[in-house]
Coordinates of N, CA, C and O and ligand atoms in Angstrom, one line a residue:
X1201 N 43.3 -30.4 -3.0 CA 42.0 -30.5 -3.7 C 41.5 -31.9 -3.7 O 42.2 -32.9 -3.9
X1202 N 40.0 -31.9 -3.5 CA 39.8 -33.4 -3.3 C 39.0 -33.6 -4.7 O 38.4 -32.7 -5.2
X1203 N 39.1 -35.0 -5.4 CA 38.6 -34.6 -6.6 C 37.4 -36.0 -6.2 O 37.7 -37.1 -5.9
X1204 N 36.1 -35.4 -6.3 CA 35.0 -36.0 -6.1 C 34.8 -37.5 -7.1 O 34.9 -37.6 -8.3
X1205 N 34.5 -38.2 -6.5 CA 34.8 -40.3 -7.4 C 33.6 -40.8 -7.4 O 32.8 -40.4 -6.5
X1206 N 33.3 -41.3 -7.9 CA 32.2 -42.2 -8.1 C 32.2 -43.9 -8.8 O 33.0 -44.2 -9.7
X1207 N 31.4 -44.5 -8.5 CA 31.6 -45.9 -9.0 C 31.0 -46.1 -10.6 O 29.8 -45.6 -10.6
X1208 N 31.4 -46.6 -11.8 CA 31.2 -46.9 -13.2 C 30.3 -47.7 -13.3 O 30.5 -48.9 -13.0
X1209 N 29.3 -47.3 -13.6 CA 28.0 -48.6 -13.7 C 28.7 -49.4 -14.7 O 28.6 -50.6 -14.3
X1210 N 29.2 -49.3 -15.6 CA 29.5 -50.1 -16.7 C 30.8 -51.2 -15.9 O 30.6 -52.4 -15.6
X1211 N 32.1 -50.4 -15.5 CA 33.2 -51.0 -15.5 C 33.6 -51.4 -13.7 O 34.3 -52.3 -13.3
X1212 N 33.2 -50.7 -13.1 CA 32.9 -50.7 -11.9 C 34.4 -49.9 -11.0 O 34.7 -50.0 -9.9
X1213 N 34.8 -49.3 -11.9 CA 36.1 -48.7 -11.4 C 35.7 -47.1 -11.0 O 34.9 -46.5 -11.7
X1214 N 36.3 -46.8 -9.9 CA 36.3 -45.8 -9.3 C 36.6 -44.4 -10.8 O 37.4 -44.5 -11.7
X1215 N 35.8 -43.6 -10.7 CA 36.0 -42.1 -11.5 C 36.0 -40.7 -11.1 O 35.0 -40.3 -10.5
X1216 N 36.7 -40.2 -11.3 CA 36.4 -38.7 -11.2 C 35.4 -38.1 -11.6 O 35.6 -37.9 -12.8
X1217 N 34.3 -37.8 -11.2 CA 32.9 -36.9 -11.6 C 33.5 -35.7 -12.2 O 33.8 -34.8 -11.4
X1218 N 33.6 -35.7 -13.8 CA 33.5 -34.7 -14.4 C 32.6 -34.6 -15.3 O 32.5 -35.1 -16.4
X1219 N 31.5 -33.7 -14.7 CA 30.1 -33.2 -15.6 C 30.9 -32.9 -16.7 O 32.0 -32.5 -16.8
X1220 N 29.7 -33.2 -17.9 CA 29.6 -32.8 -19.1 C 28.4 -32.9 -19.4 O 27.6 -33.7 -18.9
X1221 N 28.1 -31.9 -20.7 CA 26.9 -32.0 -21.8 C 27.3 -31.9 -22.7 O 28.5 -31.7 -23.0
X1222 N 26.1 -32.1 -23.9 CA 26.4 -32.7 -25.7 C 24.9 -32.1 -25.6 O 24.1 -32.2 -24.7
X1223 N 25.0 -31.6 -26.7 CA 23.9 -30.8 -27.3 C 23.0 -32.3 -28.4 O 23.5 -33.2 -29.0
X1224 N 21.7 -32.1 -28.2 CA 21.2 -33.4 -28.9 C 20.3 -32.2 -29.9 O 20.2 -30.9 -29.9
X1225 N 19.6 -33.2 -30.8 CA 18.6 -32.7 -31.6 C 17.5 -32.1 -30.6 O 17.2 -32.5 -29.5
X1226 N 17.0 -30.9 -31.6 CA 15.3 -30.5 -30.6 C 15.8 -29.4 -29.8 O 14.8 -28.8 -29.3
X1227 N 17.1 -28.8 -29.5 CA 17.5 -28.3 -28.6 C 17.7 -28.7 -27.0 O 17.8 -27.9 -26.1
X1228 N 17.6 -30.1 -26.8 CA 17.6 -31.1 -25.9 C 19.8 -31.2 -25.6 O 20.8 -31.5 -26.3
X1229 N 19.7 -30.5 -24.1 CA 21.5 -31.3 -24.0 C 21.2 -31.8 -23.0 O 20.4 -31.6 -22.1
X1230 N 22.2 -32.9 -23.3 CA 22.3 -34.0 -22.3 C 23.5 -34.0 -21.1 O 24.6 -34.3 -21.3
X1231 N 23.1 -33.6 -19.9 CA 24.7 -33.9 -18.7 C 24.8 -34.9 -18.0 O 24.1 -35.5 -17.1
X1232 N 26.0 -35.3 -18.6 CA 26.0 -36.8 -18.2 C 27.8 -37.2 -17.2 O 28.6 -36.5 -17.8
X1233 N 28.0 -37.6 -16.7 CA 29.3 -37.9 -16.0 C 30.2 -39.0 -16.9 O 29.6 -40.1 -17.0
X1234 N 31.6 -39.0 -17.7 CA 32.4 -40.1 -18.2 C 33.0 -40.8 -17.8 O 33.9 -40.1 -17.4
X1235 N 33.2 -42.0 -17.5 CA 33.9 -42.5 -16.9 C 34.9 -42.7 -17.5 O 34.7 -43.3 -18.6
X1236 N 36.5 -42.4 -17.1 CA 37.8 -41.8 -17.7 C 38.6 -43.3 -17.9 O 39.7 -43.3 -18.5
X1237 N 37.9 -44.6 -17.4 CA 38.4 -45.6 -17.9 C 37.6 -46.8 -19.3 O 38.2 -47.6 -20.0
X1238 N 36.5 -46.4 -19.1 CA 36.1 -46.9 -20.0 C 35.5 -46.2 -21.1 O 35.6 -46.7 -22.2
X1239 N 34.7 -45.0 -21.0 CA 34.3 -44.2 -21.8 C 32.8 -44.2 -21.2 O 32.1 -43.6 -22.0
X1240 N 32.2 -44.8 -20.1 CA 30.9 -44.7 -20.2 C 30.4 -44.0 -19.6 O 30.6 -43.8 -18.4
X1241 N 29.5 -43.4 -20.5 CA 28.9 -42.3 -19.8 C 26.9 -42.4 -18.7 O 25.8 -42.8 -19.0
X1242 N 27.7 -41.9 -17.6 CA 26.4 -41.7 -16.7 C 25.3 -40.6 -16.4 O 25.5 -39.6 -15.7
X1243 N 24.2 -41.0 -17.1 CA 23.1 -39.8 -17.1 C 23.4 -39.0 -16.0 O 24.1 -39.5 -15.2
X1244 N 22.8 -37.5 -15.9 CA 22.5 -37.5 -14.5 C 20.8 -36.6 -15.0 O 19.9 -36.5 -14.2
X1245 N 20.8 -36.1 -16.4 CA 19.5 -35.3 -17.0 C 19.8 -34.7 -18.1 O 20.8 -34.1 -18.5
X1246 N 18.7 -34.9 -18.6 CA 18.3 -33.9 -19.9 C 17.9 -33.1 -19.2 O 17.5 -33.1 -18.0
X1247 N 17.9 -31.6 -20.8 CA 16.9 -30.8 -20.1 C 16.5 -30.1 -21.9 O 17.2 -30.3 -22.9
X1248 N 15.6 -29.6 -21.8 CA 15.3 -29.0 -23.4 C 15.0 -27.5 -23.0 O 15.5 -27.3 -21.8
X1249 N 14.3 -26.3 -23.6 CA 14.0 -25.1 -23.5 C 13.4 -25.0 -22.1 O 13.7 -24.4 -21.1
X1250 N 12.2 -26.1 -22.4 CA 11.1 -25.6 -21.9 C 11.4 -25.5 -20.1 O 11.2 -24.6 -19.2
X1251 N 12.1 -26.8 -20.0 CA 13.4 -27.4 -18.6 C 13.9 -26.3 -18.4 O 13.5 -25.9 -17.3
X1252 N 14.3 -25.7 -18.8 CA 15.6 -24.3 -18.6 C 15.3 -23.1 -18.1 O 15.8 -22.4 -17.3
X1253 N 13.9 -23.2 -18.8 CA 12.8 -21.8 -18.2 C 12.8 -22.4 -17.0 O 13.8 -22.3 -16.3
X1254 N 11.7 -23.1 -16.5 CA 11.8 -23.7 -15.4 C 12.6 -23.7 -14.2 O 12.3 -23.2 -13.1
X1255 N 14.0 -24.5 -14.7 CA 14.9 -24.1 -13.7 C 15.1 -22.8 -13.1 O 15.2 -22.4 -12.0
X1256 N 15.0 -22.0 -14.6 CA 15.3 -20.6 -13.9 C 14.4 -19.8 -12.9 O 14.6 -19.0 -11.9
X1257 N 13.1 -20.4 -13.9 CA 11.8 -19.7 -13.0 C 12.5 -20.3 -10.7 O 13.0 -19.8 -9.7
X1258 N 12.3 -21.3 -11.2 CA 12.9 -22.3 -9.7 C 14.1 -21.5 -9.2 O 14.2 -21.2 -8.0
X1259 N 14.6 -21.4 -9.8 CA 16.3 -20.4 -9.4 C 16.0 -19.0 -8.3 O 16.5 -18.4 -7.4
X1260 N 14.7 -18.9 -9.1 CA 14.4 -17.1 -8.5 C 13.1 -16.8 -7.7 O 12.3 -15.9 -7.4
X1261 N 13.5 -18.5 -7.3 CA 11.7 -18.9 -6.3 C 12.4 -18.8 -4.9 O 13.5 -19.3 -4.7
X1262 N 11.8 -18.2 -4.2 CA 12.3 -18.2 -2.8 C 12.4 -19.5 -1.8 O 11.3 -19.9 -1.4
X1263 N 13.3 -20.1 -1.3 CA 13.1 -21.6 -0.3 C 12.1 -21.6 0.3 O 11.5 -20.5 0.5
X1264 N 11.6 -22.5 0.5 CA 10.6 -23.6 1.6 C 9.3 -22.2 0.9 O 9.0 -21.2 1.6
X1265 N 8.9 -22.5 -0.3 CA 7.3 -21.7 -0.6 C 7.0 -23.0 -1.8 O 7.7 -23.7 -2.6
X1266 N 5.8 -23.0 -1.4 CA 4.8 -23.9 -2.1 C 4.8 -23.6 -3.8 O 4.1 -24.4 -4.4
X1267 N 5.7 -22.5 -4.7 CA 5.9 -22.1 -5.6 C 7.1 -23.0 -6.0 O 7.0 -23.7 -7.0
X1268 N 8.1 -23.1 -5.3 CA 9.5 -23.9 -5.4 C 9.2 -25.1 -5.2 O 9.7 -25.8 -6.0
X1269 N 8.3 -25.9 -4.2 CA 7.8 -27.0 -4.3 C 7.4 -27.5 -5.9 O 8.0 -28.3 -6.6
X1270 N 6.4 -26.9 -6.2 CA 5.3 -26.8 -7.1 C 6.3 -27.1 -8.8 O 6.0 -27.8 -9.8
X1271 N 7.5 -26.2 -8.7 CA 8.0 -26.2 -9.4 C 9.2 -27.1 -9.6 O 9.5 -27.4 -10.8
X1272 N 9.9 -27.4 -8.6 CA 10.1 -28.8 -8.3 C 9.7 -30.0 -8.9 O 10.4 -30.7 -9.6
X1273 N 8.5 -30.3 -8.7 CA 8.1 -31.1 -8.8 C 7.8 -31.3 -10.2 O 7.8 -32.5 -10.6
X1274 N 7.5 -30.6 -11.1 CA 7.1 -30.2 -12.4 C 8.6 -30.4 -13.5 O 8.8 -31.0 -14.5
X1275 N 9.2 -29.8 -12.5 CA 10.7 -30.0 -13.5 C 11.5 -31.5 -13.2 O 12.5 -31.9 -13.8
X1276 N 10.9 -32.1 -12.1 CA 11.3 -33.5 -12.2 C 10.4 -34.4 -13.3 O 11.2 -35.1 -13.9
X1277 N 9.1 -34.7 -13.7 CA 8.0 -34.8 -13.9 C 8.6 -34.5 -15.3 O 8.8 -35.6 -15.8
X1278 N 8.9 -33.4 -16.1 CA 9.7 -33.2 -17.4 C 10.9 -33.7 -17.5 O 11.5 -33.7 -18.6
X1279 N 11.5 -34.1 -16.3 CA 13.3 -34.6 -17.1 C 12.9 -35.9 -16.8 O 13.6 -36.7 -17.4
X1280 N 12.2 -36.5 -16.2 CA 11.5 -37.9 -16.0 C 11.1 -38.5 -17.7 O 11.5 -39.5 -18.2
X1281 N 10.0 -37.4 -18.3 CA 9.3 -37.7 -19.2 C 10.3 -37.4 -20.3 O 10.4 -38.3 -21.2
X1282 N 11.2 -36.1 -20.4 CA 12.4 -36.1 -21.9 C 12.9 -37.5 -21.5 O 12.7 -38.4 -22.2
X1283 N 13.6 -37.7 -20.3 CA 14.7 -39.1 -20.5 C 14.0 -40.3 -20.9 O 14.6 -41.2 -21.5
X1284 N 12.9 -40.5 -20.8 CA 12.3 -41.8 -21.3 C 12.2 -41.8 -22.7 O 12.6 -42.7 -23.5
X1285 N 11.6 -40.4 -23.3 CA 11.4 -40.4 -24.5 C 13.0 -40.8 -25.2 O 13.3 -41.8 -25.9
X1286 N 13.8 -39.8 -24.8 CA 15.4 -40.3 -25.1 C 15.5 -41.8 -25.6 O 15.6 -42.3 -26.7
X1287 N 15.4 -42.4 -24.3 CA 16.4 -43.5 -24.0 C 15.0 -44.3 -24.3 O 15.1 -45.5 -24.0
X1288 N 13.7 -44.0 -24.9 CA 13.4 -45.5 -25.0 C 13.5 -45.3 -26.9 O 13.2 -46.2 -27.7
X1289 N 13.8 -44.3 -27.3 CA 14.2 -44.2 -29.2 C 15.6 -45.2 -29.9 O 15.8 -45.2 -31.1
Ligands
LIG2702 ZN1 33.8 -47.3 -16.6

């Protein structure tokens, strides 16, 4: 089993990518990666209700149609705009 690594923005030591989420206020969870030597944690997205619909809507959109585009783009555009709101409070 190969266990997928990545570099620690904080500590700069090599980690195992183990996703996680933490449920925030608003119904907002956060998945973020920990790094197993220092404790820090690396965003990778919020997402709230409205995100989730979306995804799913996107989940049940067919490849390469202007609908999955469309929606794409829309659900980046919202986890762009929750994470600022986040992280600039
Ligand atoms: Zn670290």
């Amino acid at each position: 089993m190969s266990e997928q690594l990545f570099v620690c923005n904080k500590c700069g030591n090599y980690t195992p990518l183990v996703q996680k989420s933490d449920r925030l206020p608003d119904n907002v969870e956060h998945h973020y990666a920990e790094c197993q030597s220092c404790g820090y944690r690396s965003t990778f997205f919020y997402t709230n209700p409205k995100i989730k619909a979306l995804l799913n809507q996107q989940k049940n959109t067919p490849f390469l149609t202007k609908k999955k585009e469309r929606l794409t783009k829309e659900i980046k555009k919202h986890m762009d705009e929750l994470r600022n709101k986040i992280e600039s409070e």
